[in-house]
Coordinates of N, CA and C in Angstrom, one line a residue:
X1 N 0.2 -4.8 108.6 CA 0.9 -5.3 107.5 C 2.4 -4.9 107.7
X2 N 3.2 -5.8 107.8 CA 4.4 -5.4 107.5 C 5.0 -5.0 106.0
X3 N 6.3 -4.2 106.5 CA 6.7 -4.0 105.2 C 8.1 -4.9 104.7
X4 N 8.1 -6.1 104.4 CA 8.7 -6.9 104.4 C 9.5 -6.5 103.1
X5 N 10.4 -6.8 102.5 CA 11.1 -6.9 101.3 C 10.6 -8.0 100.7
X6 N 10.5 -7.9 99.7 CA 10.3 -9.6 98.2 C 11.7 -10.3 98.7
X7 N 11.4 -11.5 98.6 CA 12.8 -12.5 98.6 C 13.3 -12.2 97.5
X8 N 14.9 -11.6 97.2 CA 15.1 -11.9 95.5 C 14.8 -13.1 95.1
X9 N 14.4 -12.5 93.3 CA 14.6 -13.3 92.8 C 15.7 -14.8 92.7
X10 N 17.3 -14.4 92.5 CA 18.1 -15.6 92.8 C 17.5 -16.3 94.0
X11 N 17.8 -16.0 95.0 CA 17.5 -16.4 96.5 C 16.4 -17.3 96.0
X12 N 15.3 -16.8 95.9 CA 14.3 -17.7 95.5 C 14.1 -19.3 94.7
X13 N 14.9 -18.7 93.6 CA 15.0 -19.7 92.9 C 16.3 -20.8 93.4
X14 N 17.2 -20.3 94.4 CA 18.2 -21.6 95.2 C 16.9 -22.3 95.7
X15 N 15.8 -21.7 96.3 CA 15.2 -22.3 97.4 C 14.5 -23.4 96.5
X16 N 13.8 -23.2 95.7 CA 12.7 -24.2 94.7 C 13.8 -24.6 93.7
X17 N 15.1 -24.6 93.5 CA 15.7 -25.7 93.1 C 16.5 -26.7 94.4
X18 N 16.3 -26.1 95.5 CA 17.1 -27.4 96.3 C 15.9 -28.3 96.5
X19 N 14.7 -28.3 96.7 CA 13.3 -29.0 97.0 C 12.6 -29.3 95.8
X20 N 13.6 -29.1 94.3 CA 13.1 -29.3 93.1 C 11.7 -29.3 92.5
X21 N 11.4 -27.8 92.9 CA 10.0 -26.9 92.6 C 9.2 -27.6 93.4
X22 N 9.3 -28.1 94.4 CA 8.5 -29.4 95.5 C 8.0 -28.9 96.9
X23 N 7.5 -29.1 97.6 CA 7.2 -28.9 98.6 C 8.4 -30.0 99.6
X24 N 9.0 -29.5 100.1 CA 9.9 -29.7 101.0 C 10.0 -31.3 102.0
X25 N 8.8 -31.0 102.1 CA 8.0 -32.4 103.1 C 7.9 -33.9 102.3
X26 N 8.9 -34.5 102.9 CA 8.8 -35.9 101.5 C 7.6 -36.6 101.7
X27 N 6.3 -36.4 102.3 CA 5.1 -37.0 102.4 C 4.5 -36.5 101.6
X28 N 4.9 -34.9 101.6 CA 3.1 -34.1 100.9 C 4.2 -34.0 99.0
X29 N 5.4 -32.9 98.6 CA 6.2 -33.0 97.6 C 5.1 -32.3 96.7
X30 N 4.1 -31.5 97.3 CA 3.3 -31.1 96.0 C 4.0 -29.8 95.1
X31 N 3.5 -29.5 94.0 CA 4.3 -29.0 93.5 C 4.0 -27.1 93.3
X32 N 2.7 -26.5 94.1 CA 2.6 -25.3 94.2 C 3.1 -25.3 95.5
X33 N 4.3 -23.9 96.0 CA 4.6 -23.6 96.6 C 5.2 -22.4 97.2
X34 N 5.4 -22.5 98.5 CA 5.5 -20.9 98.9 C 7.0 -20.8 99.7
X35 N 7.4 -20.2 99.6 CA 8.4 -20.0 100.2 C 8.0 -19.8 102.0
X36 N 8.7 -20.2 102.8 CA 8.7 -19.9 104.4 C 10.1 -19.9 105.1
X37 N 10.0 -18.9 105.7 CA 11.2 -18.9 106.9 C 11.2 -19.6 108.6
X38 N 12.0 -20.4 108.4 CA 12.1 -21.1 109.4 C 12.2 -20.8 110.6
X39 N 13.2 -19.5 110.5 CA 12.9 -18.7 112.5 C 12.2 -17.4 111.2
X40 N 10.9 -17.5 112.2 CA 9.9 -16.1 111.5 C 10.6 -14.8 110.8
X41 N 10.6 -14.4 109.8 CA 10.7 -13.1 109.6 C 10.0 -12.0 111.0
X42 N 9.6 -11.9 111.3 CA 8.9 -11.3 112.8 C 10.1 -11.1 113.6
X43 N 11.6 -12.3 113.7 CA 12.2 -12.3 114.8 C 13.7 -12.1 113.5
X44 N 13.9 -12.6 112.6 CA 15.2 -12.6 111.6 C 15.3 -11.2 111.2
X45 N 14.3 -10.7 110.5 CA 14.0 -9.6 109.3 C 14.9 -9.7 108.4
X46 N 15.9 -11.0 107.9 CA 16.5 -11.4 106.9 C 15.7 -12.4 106.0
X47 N 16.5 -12.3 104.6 CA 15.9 -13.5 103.7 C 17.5 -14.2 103.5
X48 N 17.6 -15.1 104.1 CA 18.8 -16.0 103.8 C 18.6 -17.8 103.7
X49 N 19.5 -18.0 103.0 CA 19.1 -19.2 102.0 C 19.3 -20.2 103.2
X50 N 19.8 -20.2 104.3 CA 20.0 -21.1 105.5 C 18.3 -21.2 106.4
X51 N 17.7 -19.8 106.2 CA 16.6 -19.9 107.2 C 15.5 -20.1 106.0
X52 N 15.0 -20.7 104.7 CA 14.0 -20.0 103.7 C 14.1 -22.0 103.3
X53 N 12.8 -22.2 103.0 CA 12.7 -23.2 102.8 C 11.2 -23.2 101.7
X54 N 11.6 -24.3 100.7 CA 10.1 -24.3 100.4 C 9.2 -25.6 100.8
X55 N 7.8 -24.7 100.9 CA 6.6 -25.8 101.2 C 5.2 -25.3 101.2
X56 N 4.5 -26.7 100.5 CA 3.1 -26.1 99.8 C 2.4 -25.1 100.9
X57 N 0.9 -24.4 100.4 CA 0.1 -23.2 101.1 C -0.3 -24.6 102.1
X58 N -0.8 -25.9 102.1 CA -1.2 -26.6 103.9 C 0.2 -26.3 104.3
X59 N 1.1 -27.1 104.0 CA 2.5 -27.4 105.2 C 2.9 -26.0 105.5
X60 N 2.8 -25.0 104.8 CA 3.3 -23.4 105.1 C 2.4 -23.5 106.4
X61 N 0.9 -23.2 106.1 CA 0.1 -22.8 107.1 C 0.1 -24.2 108.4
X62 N 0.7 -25.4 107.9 CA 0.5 -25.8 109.2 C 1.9 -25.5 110.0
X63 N 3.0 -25.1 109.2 CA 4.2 -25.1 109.7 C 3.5 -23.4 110.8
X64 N 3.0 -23.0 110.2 CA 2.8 -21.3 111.2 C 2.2 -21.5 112.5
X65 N 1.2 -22.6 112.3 CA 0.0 -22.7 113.3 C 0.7 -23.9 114.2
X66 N 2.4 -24.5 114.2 CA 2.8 -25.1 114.7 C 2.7 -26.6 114.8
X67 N 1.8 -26.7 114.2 CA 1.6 -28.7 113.8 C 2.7 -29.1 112.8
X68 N 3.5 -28.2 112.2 CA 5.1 -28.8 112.0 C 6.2 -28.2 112.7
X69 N 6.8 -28.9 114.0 CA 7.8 -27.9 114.5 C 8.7 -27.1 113.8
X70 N 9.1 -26.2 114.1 CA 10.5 -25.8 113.7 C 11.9 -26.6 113.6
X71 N 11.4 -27.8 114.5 CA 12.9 -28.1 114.7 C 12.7 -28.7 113.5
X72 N 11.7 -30.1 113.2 CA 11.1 -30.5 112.4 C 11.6 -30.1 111.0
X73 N 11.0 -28.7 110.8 CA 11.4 -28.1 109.7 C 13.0 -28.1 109.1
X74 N 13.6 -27.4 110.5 CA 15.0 -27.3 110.3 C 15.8 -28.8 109.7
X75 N 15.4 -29.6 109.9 CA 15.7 -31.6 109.6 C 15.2 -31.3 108.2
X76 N 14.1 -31.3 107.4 CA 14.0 -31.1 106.4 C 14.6 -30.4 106.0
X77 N 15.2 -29.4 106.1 CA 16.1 -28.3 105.5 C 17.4 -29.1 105.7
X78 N 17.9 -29.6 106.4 CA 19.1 -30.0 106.2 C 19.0 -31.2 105.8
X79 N 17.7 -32.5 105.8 CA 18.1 -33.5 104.9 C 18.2 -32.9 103.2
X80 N 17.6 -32.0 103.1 CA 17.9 -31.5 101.6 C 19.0 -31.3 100.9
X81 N 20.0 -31.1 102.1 CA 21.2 -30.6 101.5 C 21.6 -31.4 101.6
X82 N 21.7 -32.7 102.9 CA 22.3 -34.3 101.9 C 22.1 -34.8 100.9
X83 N 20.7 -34.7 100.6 CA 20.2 -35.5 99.6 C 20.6 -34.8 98.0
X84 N 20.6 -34.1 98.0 CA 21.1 -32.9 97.0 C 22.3 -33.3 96.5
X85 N 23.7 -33.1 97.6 CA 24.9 -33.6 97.8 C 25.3 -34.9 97.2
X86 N 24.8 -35.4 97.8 CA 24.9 -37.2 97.7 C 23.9 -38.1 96.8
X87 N 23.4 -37.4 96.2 CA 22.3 -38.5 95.5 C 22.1 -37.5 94.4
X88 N 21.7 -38.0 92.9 CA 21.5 -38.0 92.0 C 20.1 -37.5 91.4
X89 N 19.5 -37.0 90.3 CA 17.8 -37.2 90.5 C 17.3 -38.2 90.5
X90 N 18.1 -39.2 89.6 CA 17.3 -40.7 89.4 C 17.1 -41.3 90.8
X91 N 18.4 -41.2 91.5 CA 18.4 -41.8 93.0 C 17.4 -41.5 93.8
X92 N 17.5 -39.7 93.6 CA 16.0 -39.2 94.4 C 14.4 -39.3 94.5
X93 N 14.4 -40.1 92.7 CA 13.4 -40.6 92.5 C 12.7 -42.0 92.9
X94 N 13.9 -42.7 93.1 CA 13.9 -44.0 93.6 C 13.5 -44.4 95.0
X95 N 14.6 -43.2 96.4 CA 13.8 -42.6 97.0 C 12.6 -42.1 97.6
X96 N 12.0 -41.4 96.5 CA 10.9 -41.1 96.6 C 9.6 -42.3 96.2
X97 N 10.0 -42.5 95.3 CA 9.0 -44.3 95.2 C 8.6 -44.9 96.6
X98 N 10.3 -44.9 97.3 CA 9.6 -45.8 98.3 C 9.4 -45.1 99.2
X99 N 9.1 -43.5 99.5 CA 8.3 -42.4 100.6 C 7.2 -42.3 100.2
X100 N 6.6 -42.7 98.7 CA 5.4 -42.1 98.3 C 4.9 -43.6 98.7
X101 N 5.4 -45.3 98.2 CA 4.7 -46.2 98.3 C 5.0 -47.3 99.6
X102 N 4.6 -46.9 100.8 CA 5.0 -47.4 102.1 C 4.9 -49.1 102.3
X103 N 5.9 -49.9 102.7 CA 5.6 -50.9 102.3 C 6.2 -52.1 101.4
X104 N 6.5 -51.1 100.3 CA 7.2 -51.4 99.1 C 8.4 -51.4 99.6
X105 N 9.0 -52.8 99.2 CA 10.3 -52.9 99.4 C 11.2 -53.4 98.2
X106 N 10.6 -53.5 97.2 CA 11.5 -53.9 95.6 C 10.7 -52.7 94.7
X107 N 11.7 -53.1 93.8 CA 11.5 -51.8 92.6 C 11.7 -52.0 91.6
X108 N 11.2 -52.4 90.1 CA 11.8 -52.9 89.0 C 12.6 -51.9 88.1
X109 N 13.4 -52.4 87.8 CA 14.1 -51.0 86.6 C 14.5 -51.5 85.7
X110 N 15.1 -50.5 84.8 CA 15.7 -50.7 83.4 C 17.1 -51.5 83.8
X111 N 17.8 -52.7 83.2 CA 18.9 -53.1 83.3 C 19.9 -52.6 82.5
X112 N 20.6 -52.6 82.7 CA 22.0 -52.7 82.0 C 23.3 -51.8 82.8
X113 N 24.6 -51.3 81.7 CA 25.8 -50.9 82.0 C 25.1 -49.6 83.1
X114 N 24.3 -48.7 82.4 CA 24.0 -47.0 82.7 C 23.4 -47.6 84.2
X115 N 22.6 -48.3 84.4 CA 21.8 -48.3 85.7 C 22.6 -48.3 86.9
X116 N 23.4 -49.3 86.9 CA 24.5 -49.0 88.1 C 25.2 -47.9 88.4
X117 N 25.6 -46.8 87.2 CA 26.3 -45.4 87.4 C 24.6 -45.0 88.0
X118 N 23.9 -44.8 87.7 CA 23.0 -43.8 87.9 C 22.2 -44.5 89.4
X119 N 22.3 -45.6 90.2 CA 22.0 -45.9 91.3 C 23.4 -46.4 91.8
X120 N 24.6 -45.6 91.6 CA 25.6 -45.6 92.2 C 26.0 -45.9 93.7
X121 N 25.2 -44.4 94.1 CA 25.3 -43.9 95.4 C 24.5 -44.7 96.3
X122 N 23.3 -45.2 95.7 CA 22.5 -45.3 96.7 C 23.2 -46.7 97.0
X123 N 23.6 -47.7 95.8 CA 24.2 -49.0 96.1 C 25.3 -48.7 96.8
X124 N 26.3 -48.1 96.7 CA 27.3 -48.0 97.7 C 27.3 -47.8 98.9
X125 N 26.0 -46.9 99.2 CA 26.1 -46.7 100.6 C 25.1 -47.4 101.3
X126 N 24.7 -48.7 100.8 CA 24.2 -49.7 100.5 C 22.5 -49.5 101.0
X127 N 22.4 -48.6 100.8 CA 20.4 -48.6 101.0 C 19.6 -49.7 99.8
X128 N 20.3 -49.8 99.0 CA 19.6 -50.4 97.6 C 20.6 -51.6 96.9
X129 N 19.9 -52.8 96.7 CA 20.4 -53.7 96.5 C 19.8 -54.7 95.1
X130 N 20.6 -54.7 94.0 CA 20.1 -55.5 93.2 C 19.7 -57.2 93.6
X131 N 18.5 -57.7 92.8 CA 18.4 -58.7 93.6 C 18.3 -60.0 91.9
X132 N 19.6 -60.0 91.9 CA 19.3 -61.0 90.3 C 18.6 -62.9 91.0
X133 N 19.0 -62.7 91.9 CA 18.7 -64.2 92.4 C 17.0 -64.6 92.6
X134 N 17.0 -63.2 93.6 CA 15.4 -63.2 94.0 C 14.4 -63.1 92.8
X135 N 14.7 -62.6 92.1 CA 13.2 -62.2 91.1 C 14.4 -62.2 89.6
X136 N 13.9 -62.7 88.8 CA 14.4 -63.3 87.6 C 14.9 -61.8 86.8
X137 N 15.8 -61.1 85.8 CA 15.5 -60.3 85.3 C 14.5 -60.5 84.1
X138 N 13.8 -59.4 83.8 CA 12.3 -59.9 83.0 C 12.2 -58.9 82.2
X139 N 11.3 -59.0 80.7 CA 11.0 -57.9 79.4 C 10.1 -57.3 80.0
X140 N 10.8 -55.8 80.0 CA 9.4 -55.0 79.9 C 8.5 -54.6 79.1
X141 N 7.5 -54.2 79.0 CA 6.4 -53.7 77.6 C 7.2 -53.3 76.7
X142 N 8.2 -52.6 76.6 CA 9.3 -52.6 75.3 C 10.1 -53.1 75.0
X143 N 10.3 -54.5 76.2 CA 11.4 -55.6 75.5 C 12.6 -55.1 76.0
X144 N 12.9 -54.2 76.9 CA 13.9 -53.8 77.6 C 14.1 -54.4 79.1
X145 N 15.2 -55.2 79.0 CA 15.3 -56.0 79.9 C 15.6 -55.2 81.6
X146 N 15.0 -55.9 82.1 CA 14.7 -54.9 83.7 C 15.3 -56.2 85.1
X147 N 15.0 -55.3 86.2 CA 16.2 -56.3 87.0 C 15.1 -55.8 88.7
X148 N 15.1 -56.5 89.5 CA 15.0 -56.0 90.9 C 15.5 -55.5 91.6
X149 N 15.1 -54.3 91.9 CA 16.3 -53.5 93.4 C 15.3 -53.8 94.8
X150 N 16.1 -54.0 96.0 CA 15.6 -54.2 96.8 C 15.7 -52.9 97.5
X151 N 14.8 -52.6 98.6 CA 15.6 -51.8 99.8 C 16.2 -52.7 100.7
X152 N 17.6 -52.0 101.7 CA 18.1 -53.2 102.7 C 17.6 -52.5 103.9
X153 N 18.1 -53.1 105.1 CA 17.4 -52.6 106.2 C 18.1 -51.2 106.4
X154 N 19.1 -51.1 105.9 CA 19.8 -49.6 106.1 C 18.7 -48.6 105.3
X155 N 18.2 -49.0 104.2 CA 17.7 -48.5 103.3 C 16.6 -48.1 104.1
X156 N 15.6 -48.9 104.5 CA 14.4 -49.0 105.6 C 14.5 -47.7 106.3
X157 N 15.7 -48.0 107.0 CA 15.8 -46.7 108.4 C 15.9 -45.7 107.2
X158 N 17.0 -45.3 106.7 CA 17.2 -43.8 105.3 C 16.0 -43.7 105.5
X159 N 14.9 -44.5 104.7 CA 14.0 -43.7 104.2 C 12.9 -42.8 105.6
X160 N 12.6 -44.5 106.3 CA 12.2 -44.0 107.4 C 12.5 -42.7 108.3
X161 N 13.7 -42.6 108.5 CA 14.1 -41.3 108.8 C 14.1 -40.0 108.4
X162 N 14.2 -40.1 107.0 CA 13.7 -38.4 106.1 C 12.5 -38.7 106.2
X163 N 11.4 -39.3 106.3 CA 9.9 -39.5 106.6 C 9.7 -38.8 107.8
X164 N 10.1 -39.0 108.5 CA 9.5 -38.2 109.9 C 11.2 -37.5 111.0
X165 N 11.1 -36.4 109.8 CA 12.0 -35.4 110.0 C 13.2 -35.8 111.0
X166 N 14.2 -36.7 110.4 CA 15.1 -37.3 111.2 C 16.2 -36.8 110.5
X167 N 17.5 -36.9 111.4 CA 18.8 -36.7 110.4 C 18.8 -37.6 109.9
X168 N 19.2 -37.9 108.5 CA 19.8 -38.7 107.9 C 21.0 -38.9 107.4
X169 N 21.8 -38.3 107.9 CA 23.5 -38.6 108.2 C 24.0 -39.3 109.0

């Protein structure tokens, strides 16, 4: 048994708010999780917010037993800090829609003034595209009028690429 130190507390809590209490891995995103260091505590004997990542008890233990590389990991760790940076939660949720539903390439939302500020980024940097032509805007179950967002092909690769630990810069 080693005699490791507790991660502090702060330290900790940077980690499970940059992965927003999530498991790290935009496939698995479960929401119990463990903290892990990216080059082993064995070889660091530091806790620093550059090498500490969070991800659930499988991806921990498969990240140890090697069926997630390191480098692998290190890409997840750094798409975090774009996505963080540059995108919004709504955005990240949007995002995440289309990591959790493969395939899916439209998305219905809420219309109006607010929707555009709050899928800002993702429209500017054009991964996501309103589509008033293609699909009609329509009442939702509360009569609140909703609109289609597409993904574009840029959007495609984004996603594709934080899916299987790519830079996405």
């Amino acid at each position: 048994m080693d005699n490791r130190p507790e991660i502090p507390e702060p330290l900790k809590r940077q980690i499970l708010v940059e992965s927003g209490h999530r498991c790290a891995i935009p496939t698995c995103r479960q929401t119990t999780v463990d903290i892990h260091h990216i080059i082993p505590w064995e070889k660091c004997r530091k806790h620093e917010f550059d090498n500490l990542i969070a991800l659930c008890p499988i991806c921990h233990r498969r990240a140890h037993n090697g069926e997630i590389d390191r480098k692998s990991i290190k890409l997840y760790k750094s798409n975090l800090a774009i996505l963080n940076s540059r995108y919004g939660e709504y955005e990240q949720r949007v995002i995440q829609y289309f990591i959790d539903n493969p395939g899916e390439e439209f998305m219905m939302l809420p219309f109006g003034q607010h929707t555009d500020i709050l899928l800002m980024y993702l429209l500017r940097d054009e991964l996501l595209v309103p589509l008033p032509n293609k699909r009609p805007i329509a009442l939702s179950a509360r009569g609140q009028e909703t609109l289609w967002y597409g993904l574009t092909e840029t959007g495609k690769q984004f996603i594709s690429r934080w899916k299987s630990a790519q830079d996405i810069e």
